Amino acid sequence: MSDGAKPRKSKLCFSSSSSPSSSTLTLTLALKMARRFLLKPTLATLLLLLFFLYVLAHTLLSPSPSLPSSSITLPLSPVPKIYLYDLPPKFTYGVVRSYLRARDSPDPLDDADLRYPGHQHSAEWWLFSDLFSDARPASSPLRRTLDPDDADLFYVPFFSSLSLIVNPIRPPGDSAGGSTEYSDEGMQEELVEWLEEQEYWKRNRGRDHVIVCQDPNALYRVIDRLRNAVLLVSDFGRLQPYQASLVKDVILPYSHRINSYKGEVGVENRQSLLFFMGNRYRKEGGKVRDTLFQILENEKDVIIKHGTQSRVSRRMATKGMHSSKFCLHPAGDTPSACRLFDAIVSLCIPVIVSDYVELPFEDLIDYKRIAIFIDTNNAVKPSFLVSELTKISEERIVQYQQELKMVQHYFEYEHPNGTVNEIWRQVSSKVPQIKLMINRDKRLVQRGQDDHDCSCICSKGNATFSVKR
């Protein structure tokens, strides 16, 4: 710039990253105009000044426009609807009657007088009774519909676990008792043949159907033909990854066999350190039980007894669990067993030695807060279990008990907000995935009948870890 050149007045320039807000521009304009009019103090000037002051105050005090608040709630998704199949009675009440007749027990004339035999796999009875009831709570996560065209899900109420044990096991040569004409395998075949004739099963290859097979051996003969359905199971111990997974299926708790503990938390009335009562000799993963018996049966403050299911055994187990701080849960023939749930309702801290166990309601319950997990390799080391448990302080034991008490009702099938409600919540959560798979099926090219969908979470990828305090 030459010496004689006059400097240019700079212009205000704003980049996109530093552009002033509308409030700032309004304030600047108001101040400039106010200053200009103040040079000529007239009545009009005074009125204009008051006007600009009003605009200035309104601009500063009014909230700036913003994006819609994230607190705005979107419409809730409708409660999924479930249709209860009207199966031939032989698949429901007929199974109970066959069980009673095989034991020469009284057989009521009216279905309403039938009672499901005391049984750890009674989920099939509770779920059927809930859907069949006219007094279902409005808060249920699933709504029953009488119109199959309006249904999101279809419930198949076959008592598959009870069907397995209709014929009592008798010693060789003992032909006493009722009729043994009942065939569980025949019932399984008849069920699938009936289902495969149904329009709604054929429509989506059974993907939107819900079937209980809580006993690890239930429906074993036909499970391949039912694998698309939502299976309600206790674990995946005897199922292949292409048959069942955490993605499409639901883990059920066993029905506890002993009375719930109604007392307060604390260690004063729990004199034993560790308790277990059950069958010492099991197959497959349950072989660890015999090793644990050998290690623990002579340990101080440990009660470990061989026992089978009976009224006497249940009374002894109730007393033992209610008076012990910890309850051992080793694997059975499959990774899960009913004693885990007996321990939970007893407020007896479960010590789980089962490396591939699956647990119910894990989206709701953090089991590390209510149980201790010890891997099998460490558990079978002499003195390891007792040493680890004796390190846990009384204060920490009470904390475990308090957590157990908070979740106790989730394992009570008869509780109005208990197990049945939670199972239906889990089932309802599968609906979006079911719809995804149904729509996906529609656009896939033709595949072989035995092609497997690799869309599962393999349970054996899970691991347990040593106890941490």
Coordinates of C-alpha atoms in Angstrom, one line a residue:
M1 CA 0.0 0.0 0.0
S2 CA 1.4 3.5 -1.0
D3 CA 2.0 6.1 1.7
G4 CA -0.7 8.4 0.2
A5 CA -3.3 5.7 -0.1
K6 CA -6.2 5.8 2.3
P7 CA -6.8 2.7 4.3
R8 CA -10.0 0.9 3.4
K9 CA -12.6 0.4 6.0
S10 CA -12.6 -3.3 6.8
K11 CA -15.7 -5.3 6.2
L12 CA -17.1 -7.8 8.7
C13 CA -16.6 -11.3 7.4
F14 CA -17.8 -14.4 9.0
S15 CA -16.8 -17.9 8.1
S16 CA -19.3 -20.7 8.3
S17 CA -17.6 -21.9 11.4
S18 CA -17.7 -18.4 13.2
S19 CA -21.0 -16.8 11.9
P20 CA -22.7 -14.8 14.6
S21 CA -26.0 -16.0 16.0
S22 CA -29.3 -14.1 15.3
S23 CA -29.2 -12.8 18.9
T24 CA -25.8 -11.1 18.3
L25 CA -26.9 -9.5 15.0
T26 CA -30.1 -8.2 16.6
L27 CA -28.2 -6.7 19.6
T28 CA -25.6 -5.0 17.3
L29 CA -28.4 -3.5 15.1
A30 CA -30.3 -2.3 18.1
L31 CA -27.3 -0.6 19.6
K32 CA -26.3 1.2 16.4
M33 CA -29.8 2.6 15.8
A34 CA -30.2 3.6 19.4
R35 CA -26.9 5.5 19.2
R36 CA -28.0 7.3 16.0
F37 CA -31.3 8.4 17.4
L38 CA -29.9 9.6 20.7
L39 CA -28.2 12.5 18.8
K40 CA -31.7 14.0 18.2
P41 CA -33.5 13.7 21.5
T42 CA -37.1 14.0 20.4
L43 CA -40.3 12.2 21.6
A44 CA -40.2 10.0 18.6
T45 CA -36.6 9.1 19.4
L46 CA -37.6 8.2 22.9
L47 CA -40.4 6.0 21.7
L48 CA -38.1 4.3 19.2
L49 CA -35.5 3.8 22.0
L50 CA -38.1 2.1 24.1
F51 CA -39.0 -0.2 21.2
F52 CA -35.4 -1.2 20.6
L53 CA -34.9 -1.9 24.3
Y54 CA -38.0 -4.2 24.2
V55 CA -36.7 -6.0 21.1
L56 CA -33.3 -6.4 22.8
A57 CA -34.8 -7.8 26.0
H58 CA -37.1 -10.2 24.1
T59 CA -34.2 -11.4 22.0
L60 CA -31.9 -12.1 25.0
L61 CA -34.5 -13.7 27.2
S62 CA -36.2 -15.9 24.5
P63 CA -34.7 -19.4 24.2
S64 CA -32.8 -20.1 21.0
P65 CA -34.4 -22.5 18.5
S66 CA -33.0 -26.0 18.9
L67 CA -33.4 -29.5 17.7
P68 CA -36.3 -31.5 19.1
S69 CA -35.5 -32.8 22.6
S70 CA -34.4 -36.4 22.9
S71 CA -36.9 -36.8 25.7
I72 CA -39.7 -36.9 23.2
T73 CA -41.2 -40.4 23.5
L74 CA -42.1 -42.4 20.4
P75 CA -45.3 -44.4 20.3
L76 CA -44.8 -47.7 22.2
S77 CA -44.8 -50.9 20.1
P78 CA -48.0 -52.9 20.6
V79 CA -48.0 -55.8 22.9
P80 CA -47.3 -59.0 20.8
K81 CA -50.3 -61.3 20.5
I82 CA -50.1 -65.1 21.0
Y83 CA -52.6 -67.7 19.8
L84 CA -53.1 -70.8 21.9
Y85 CA -53.5 -73.9 19.6
D86 CA -56.5 -76.0 20.4
L87 CA -54.6 -79.3 20.4
P88 CA -56.4 -82.6 20.7
P89 CA -56.8 -83.2 24.5
K90 CA -54.5 -86.2 24.5
F91 CA -51.5 -83.8 24.2
T92 CA -52.4 -81.8 27.3
Y93 CA -54.8 -83.1 30.0
G94 CA -54.6 -86.5 28.4
V95 CA -50.9 -86.8 29.3
V96 CA -51.8 -86.0 32.9
R97 CA -54.5 -88.7 32.9
S98 CA -52.2 -91.2 31.3
Y99 CA -49.6 -90.5 34.1
L100 CA -52.2 -91.0 36.8
R101 CA -53.6 -94.2 35.3
A102 CA -50.1 -95.7 34.9
R103 CA -49.8 -95.4 38.7
D104 CA -53.3 -96.5 39.6
S105 CA -54.0 -93.0 40.9
P106 CA -57.5 -91.4 40.9
D107 CA -58.5 -89.9 37.6
P108 CA -60.9 -87.0 38.0
L109 CA -63.8 -86.8 35.5
D110 CA -63.5 -83.0 35.1
D111 CA -60.4 -81.5 33.6
A112 CA -60.7 -78.6 36.0
D113 CA -60.0 -81.0 38.9
L114 CA -56.7 -82.3 37.4
R115 CA -53.5 -81.3 39.0
Y116 CA -50.1 -81.5 37.4
P117 CA -47.9 -84.0 39.2
G118 CA -45.2 -82.4 41.4
H119 CA -42.5 -82.1 38.9
Q120 CA -39.4 -79.9 38.3
H121 CA -40.4 -79.5 34.6
S122 CA -43.7 -77.9 35.4
A123 CA -43.2 -74.8 33.2
E124 CA -45.4 -76.4 30.5
W125 CA -48.3 -76.6 33.0
W126 CA -47.9 -73.0 34.3
L127 CA -47.7 -71.5 30.8
F128 CA -50.6 -73.4 29.5
S129 CA -52.7 -72.6 32.6
D130 CA -51.9 -68.9 32.2
L131 CA -52.9 -68.7 28.5
F132 CA -56.0 -70.8 29.2
S133 CA -57.1 -68.5 32.1
D134 CA -59.8 -65.9 31.7
A135 CA -58.2 -63.8 34.3
R136 CA -54.8 -63.0 32.7
P137 CA -53.3 -59.7 34.0
A138 CA -53.5 -56.8 31.6
S139 CA -49.8 -56.1 32.3
S140 CA -48.7 -59.4 30.7
P141 CA -46.0 -59.0 28.1
L142 CA -48.1 -61.1 25.7
R143 CA -51.7 -60.7 24.9
R144 CA -53.8 -63.8 24.0
T145 CA -55.8 -63.5 20.8
L146 CA -58.5 -65.9 19.6
D147 CA -57.9 -64.9 16.0
P148 CA -54.9 -66.8 14.5
D149 CA -54.7 -64.2 11.6
D150 CA -54.1 -61.5 14.2
A151 CA -51.3 -63.5 16.0
D152 CA -47.6 -62.7 16.2
L153 CA -46.9 -66.0 17.9
F154 CA -48.5 -69.5 18.2
Y155 CA -48.2 -71.6 21.4
V156 CA -48.1 -75.4 21.1
P157 CA -49.2 -76.7 24.5
F158 CA -47.9 -80.3 24.4
F159 CA -46.8 -81.5 27.9
S160 CA -43.6 -82.9 26.4
S161 CA -41.6 -83.3 29.6
L162 CA -44.4 -85.1 31.5
S163 CA -44.9 -87.3 28.5
L164 CA -41.4 -88.7 28.9
I165 CA -42.1 -90.1 32.3
V166 CA -45.7 -91.3 31.9
N167 CA -44.6 -94.9 32.1
P168 CA -43.0 -95.5 35.5
I169 CA -39.6 -97.1 35.7
R170 CA -40.1 -100.6 37.3
P171 CA -37.6 -103.3 38.2
P172 CA -37.1 -106.0 35.6
G173 CA -39.9 -108.6 35.7
D174 CA -42.2 -106.3 37.7
S175 CA -45.4 -106.1 35.7
A176 CA -47.5 -104.6 38.5
G177 CA -49.3 -101.3 38.1
G178 CA -51.3 -99.6 35.5
S179 CA -51.2 -99.8 31.7
T180 CA -47.9 -99.3 29.9
E181 CA -49.5 -98.8 26.4
Y182 CA -48.6 -95.1 26.4
S183 CA -45.8 -94.3 23.9
D184 CA -44.0 -91.0 24.2
E185 CA -42.3 -91.5 20.9
G186 CA -45.6 -92.1 19.3
M187 CA -47.0 -88.9 20.8
Q188 CA -44.0 -86.9 19.5
E189 CA -44.6 -88.2 16.0
E190 CA -48.4 -87.5 16.1
L191 CA -47.8 -84.0 17.4
V192 CA -45.5 -83.1 14.5
E193 CA -47.8 -84.7 11.9
W194 CA -50.6 -82.6 13.3
L195 CA -48.5 -79.4 13.3
E196 CA -47.3 -79.9 9.8
E197 CA -50.9 -80.0 8.6
Q198 CA -51.6 -76.6 10.1
E199 CA -51.8 -73.6 7.8
Y200 CA -50.0 -71.3 10.2
W201 CA -47.1 -73.7 10.7
K202 CA -46.6 -74.1 6.9
R203 CA -46.8 -70.4 6.3
N204 CA -43.5 -69.5 8.1
R205 CA -42.0 -73.0 8.6
G206 CA -42.8 -72.8 12.3
R207 CA -40.6 -69.8 13.0
D208 CA -43.4 -68.0 14.9
H209 CA -44.3 -71.0 17.0
V210 CA -43.4 -71.5 20.7
I211 CA -42.8 -75.0 22.1
V212 CA -41.8 -76.1 25.6
C213 CA -39.3 -78.9 25.8
Q214 CA -37.8 -78.3 29.3
D215 CA -36.6 -81.8 30.0
P216 CA -33.3 -82.3 28.2
N217 CA -34.8 -85.4 26.5
A218 CA -38.2 -83.9 25.6
L219 CA -39.1 -84.1 21.9
Y220 CA -35.7 -85.8 21.2
R221 CA -37.2 -87.9 18.4
V222 CA -38.6 -84.9 16.4
I223 CA -36.5 -81.9 17.5
D224 CA -35.0 -81.6 14.0
R225 CA -38.4 -81.0 12.5
L226 CA -39.2 -78.4 15.2
R227 CA -35.9 -76.5 15.3
N228 CA -37.2 -73.4 13.6
A229 CA -39.6 -72.8 16.5
V230 CA -38.9 -70.8 19.7
L231 CA -37.9 -73.6 22.0
L232 CA -38.3 -73.1 25.8
V233 CA -35.5 -75.2 27.3
S234 CA -33.5 -75.6 30.5
D235 CA -30.1 -75.7 28.7
F236 CA -28.5 -76.7 25.4
G237 CA -26.8 -79.8 26.8
R238 CA -28.3 -82.2 24.4
L239 CA -29.1 -79.9 21.5
Q240 CA -27.0 -79.1 18.5
P241 CA -26.0 -75.5 17.7
Y242 CA -28.2 -75.6 14.6
Q243 CA -31.2 -76.8 16.7
A244 CA -31.1 -74.2 19.5
S245 CA -29.4 -71.0 20.5
L246 CA -29.7 -68.0 22.7
V247 CA -30.7 -65.9 19.7
K248 CA -34.0 -67.6 19.0
D249 CA -34.8 -69.7 22.2
V250 CA -35.5 -69.0 25.8
I251 CA -33.9 -70.5 28.9
L252 CA -36.3 -71.6 31.6
P253 CA -35.8 -72.1 35.3
Y254 CA -36.7 -75.4 36.9
S255 CA -39.6 -75.3 39.3
H256 CA -38.0 -75.5 42.7
R257 CA -38.8 -78.5 44.8
I258 CA -38.3 -77.2 48.3
N259 CA -40.1 -74.5 50.3
S260 CA -38.9 -70.9 49.9
Y261 CA -37.0 -69.4 52.8
K262 CA -39.2 -66.8 54.5
G263 CA -36.8 -65.6 57.2
E264 CA -34.5 -62.6 57.2
V265 CA -31.0 -62.4 55.8
G266 CA -28.1 -63.2 58.1
V267 CA -25.6 -65.9 59.1
E268 CA -26.8 -66.6 62.7
N269 CA -29.1 -69.5 61.7
R270 CA -26.8 -70.8 59.0
Q271 CA -24.3 -73.0 60.8
S272 CA -23.1 -75.1 57.9
L273 CA -20.6 -73.7 55.4
L274 CA -21.6 -75.7 52.3
F275 CA -24.5 -78.1 51.5
F276 CA -25.4 -80.5 48.7
M277 CA -27.9 -83.3 48.5
G278 CA -28.5 -85.1 45.3
N279 CA -27.6 -88.0 43.1
R280 CA -23.8 -88.7 43.4
Y281 CA -23.5 -90.6 40.1
R282 CA -24.5 -88.8 36.9
K283 CA -23.5 -89.1 33.2
E284 CA -21.6 -86.9 30.9
G285 CA -20.6 -83.5 32.6
G286 CA -22.2 -84.7 35.8
K287 CA -19.4 -87.1 36.5
V288 CA -17.7 -84.3 38.4
R289 CA -20.2 -85.0 41.2
D290 CA -18.4 -88.2 42.3
T291 CA -15.1 -86.4 42.4
L292 CA -16.6 -83.6 44.5
F293 CA -18.1 -86.1 46.9
Q294 CA -14.7 -87.7 47.5
I295 CA -13.1 -84.3 48.1
L296 CA -15.8 -82.8 50.3
E297 CA -17.4 -85.6 52.3
N298 CA -14.8 -85.3 55.2
E299 CA -14.4 -81.5 55.2
K300 CA -15.5 -79.7 58.3
D301 CA -18.8 -77.7 58.2
V302 CA -19.7 -79.3 54.9
I303 CA -22.8 -81.5 54.4
I304 CA -22.8 -83.5 51.2
K305 CA -25.3 -86.4 50.8
H306 CA -26.4 -88.8 48.2
G307 CA -30.2 -88.7 47.8
T308 CA -32.9 -89.2 45.2
Q309 CA -36.2 -87.4 44.8
S310 CA -38.6 -88.2 47.5
R311 CA -40.6 -86.4 50.2
V312 CA -38.1 -87.4 52.8
S313 CA -35.2 -86.1 50.7
R314 CA -37.1 -82.9 50.1
R315 CA -37.6 -82.3 53.8
M316 CA -33.9 -83.0 54.4
A317 CA -32.8 -80.7 51.6
T318 CA -35.1 -77.9 52.8
K319 CA -33.5 -78.1 56.3
G320 CA -30.0 -78.3 54.9
M321 CA -30.4 -75.4 52.4
H322 CA -32.1 -73.1 55.0
S323 CA -29.3 -73.7 57.5
S324 CA -26.3 -73.3 55.2
K325 CA -24.4 -70.3 53.9
F326 CA -23.5 -71.8 50.5
C327 CA -25.2 -74.5 48.3
L328 CA -23.2 -76.5 45.8
H329 CA -24.5 -76.7 42.2
P330 CA -22.5 -79.2 40.2
A331 CA -23.6 -80.2 36.6
G332 CA -26.0 -83.0 36.3
D333 CA -26.5 -85.1 33.2
T334 CA -26.7 -81.7 31.5
P335 CA -25.2 -78.4 32.7
S336 CA -28.3 -77.3 34.7
A337 CA -30.2 -78.9 37.6
C338 CA -33.2 -77.9 39.8
R339 CA -31.0 -77.6 42.9
L340 CA -29.7 -74.2 41.7
F341 CA -33.2 -72.8 41.9
D342 CA -33.8 -74.6 45.2
A343 CA -30.8 -72.7 46.5
I344 CA -31.9 -69.3 45.2
V345 CA -35.3 -69.5 46.9
S346 CA -33.5 -70.7 50.0
L347 CA -31.2 -67.6 50.0
C348 CA -28.4 -70.1 50.1
I349 CA -25.6 -68.7 47.9
P350 CA -25.2 -71.0 44.9
V351 CA -21.7 -72.2 44.2
I352 CA -21.9 -73.2 40.5
V353 CA -19.5 -75.8 39.2
S354 CA -20.8 -76.2 35.7
D355 CA -18.7 -74.7 32.9
Y356 CA -21.4 -74.7 30.2
V357 CA -24.4 -73.7 32.3
E358 CA -27.0 -71.4 30.8
L359 CA -29.1 -69.3 33.1
P360 CA -32.6 -67.7 32.8
F361 CA -33.4 -64.0 32.6
E362 CA -29.8 -62.9 32.2
D363 CA -30.9 -59.6 30.7
L364 CA -32.5 -58.9 34.0
I365 CA -30.3 -60.7 36.5
D366 CA -26.5 -60.4 37.0
Y367 CA -25.7 -63.8 38.4
K368 CA -22.3 -62.7 39.6
R369 CA -24.2 -60.7 42.3
I370 CA -26.1 -63.7 43.6
A371 CA -23.8 -66.7 42.9
I372 CA -20.2 -67.9 42.9
F373 CA -18.8 -69.5 39.8
I374 CA -15.8 -71.9 40.0
D375 CA -14.5 -73.7 37.0
T376 CA -14.4 -77.5 37.2
N377 CA -10.6 -77.8 37.0
N378 CA -10.1 -75.7 40.2
A379 CA -13.2 -77.2 42.0
V380 CA -11.8 -80.7 41.9
K381 CA -8.5 -79.7 43.6
P382 CA -8.4 -80.9 47.2
S383 CA -9.3 -78.2 49.7
F384 CA -9.8 -75.5 47.0
L385 CA -13.5 -75.0 47.3
V386 CA -13.6 -74.9 51.1
S387 CA -10.5 -72.6 51.2
E388 CA -12.2 -70.1 48.8
L389 CA -15.5 -70.1 50.6
T390 CA -14.0 -69.6 54.1
K391 CA -12.3 -66.4 52.8
I392 CA -15.6 -64.7 52.2
S393 CA -16.6 -62.4 55.0
E394 CA -19.9 -62.5 56.9
E395 CA -20.6 -59.0 55.6
R396 CA -20.2 -60.2 52.0
I397 CA -22.4 -63.2 52.6
V398 CA -25.2 -60.9 53.8
Q399 CA -24.8 -58.9 50.6
Y400 CA -25.2 -62.0 48.5
Q401 CA -28.3 -62.9 50.5
Q402 CA -29.8 -59.4 50.1
E403 CA -29.3 -59.7 46.3
L404 CA -30.9 -63.2 46.3
K405 CA -33.9 -61.9 48.2
M406 CA -34.4 -59.2 45.6
V407 CA -34.7 -61.7 42.7
Q408 CA -36.3 -64.5 44.6
H409 CA -39.7 -63.9 43.1
Y410 CA -38.5 -64.4 39.6
F411 CA -38.1 -68.1 40.4
E412 CA -41.6 -68.5 41.8
Y413 CA -44.0 -69.9 39.2
E414 CA -47.0 -69.0 41.3
H415 CA -46.0 -65.4 41.9
P416 CA -48.1 -62.9 39.9
N417 CA -45.0 -61.1 38.7
G418 CA -42.7 -64.1 38.9
T419 CA -41.5 -66.8 36.5
V420 CA -44.4 -67.0 34.1
N421 CA -44.4 -63.2 33.5
E422 CA -40.6 -63.3 32.9
I423 CA -40.8 -66.2 30.4
W424 CA -43.5 -64.3 28.4
R425 CA -41.3 -61.2 28.5
Q426 CA -38.4 -63.2 27.1
V427 CA -40.6 -64.8 24.4
S428 CA -42.1 -61.4 23.4
S429 CA -38.5 -60.0 22.9
K430 CA -38.0 -62.6 20.2
V431 CA -40.7 -61.2 17.9
P432 CA -38.5 -58.7 16.0
Q433 CA -36.0 -61.4 15.3
I434 CA -38.7 -63.8 14.2
K435 CA -40.1 -61.2 11.8
L436 CA -36.5 -60.6 10.5
M437 CA -36.0 -64.3 9.8
I438 CA -39.4 -64.7 8.2
N439 CA -38.8 -61.8 5.8
R440 CA -35.3 -63.1 5.1
D441 CA -36.6 -66.5 4.2
K442 CA -38.9 -64.9 1.6
R443 CA -36.0 -63.5 -0.4
L444 CA -33.4 -66.3 -0.1
V445 CA -32.9 -68.7 -3.0
Q446 CA -34.1 -72.2 -2.7
R447 CA -32.0 -74.3 -0.3
G448 CA -31.8 -77.9 0.7
Q449 CA -34.1 -79.1 3.5
D450 CA -31.1 -79.9 5.7
D451 CA -29.2 -76.6 5.2
H452 CA -28.4 -75.0 8.5
D453 CA -28.7 -71.4 9.3
C454 CA -25.5 -70.1 11.0
S455 CA -27.3 -67.5 12.9
C456 CA -26.8 -68.6 16.5
I457 CA -24.7 -68.0 19.5
C458 CA -23.1 -71.2 20.4
S459 CA -23.5 -71.9 24.1
K460 CA -20.2 -73.7 24.4
G461 CA -18.3 -70.5 23.6
N462 CA -19.2 -69.3 27.1
A463 CA -16.8 -69.8 29.9
T464 CA -16.8 -69.5 33.7
F465 CA -14.1 -68.2 35.8
S466 CA -12.7 -68.7 39.3
V467 CA -14.3 -67.0 42.2
K468 CA -13.6 -63.3 42.7
R469 CA -14.5 -61.3 45.8

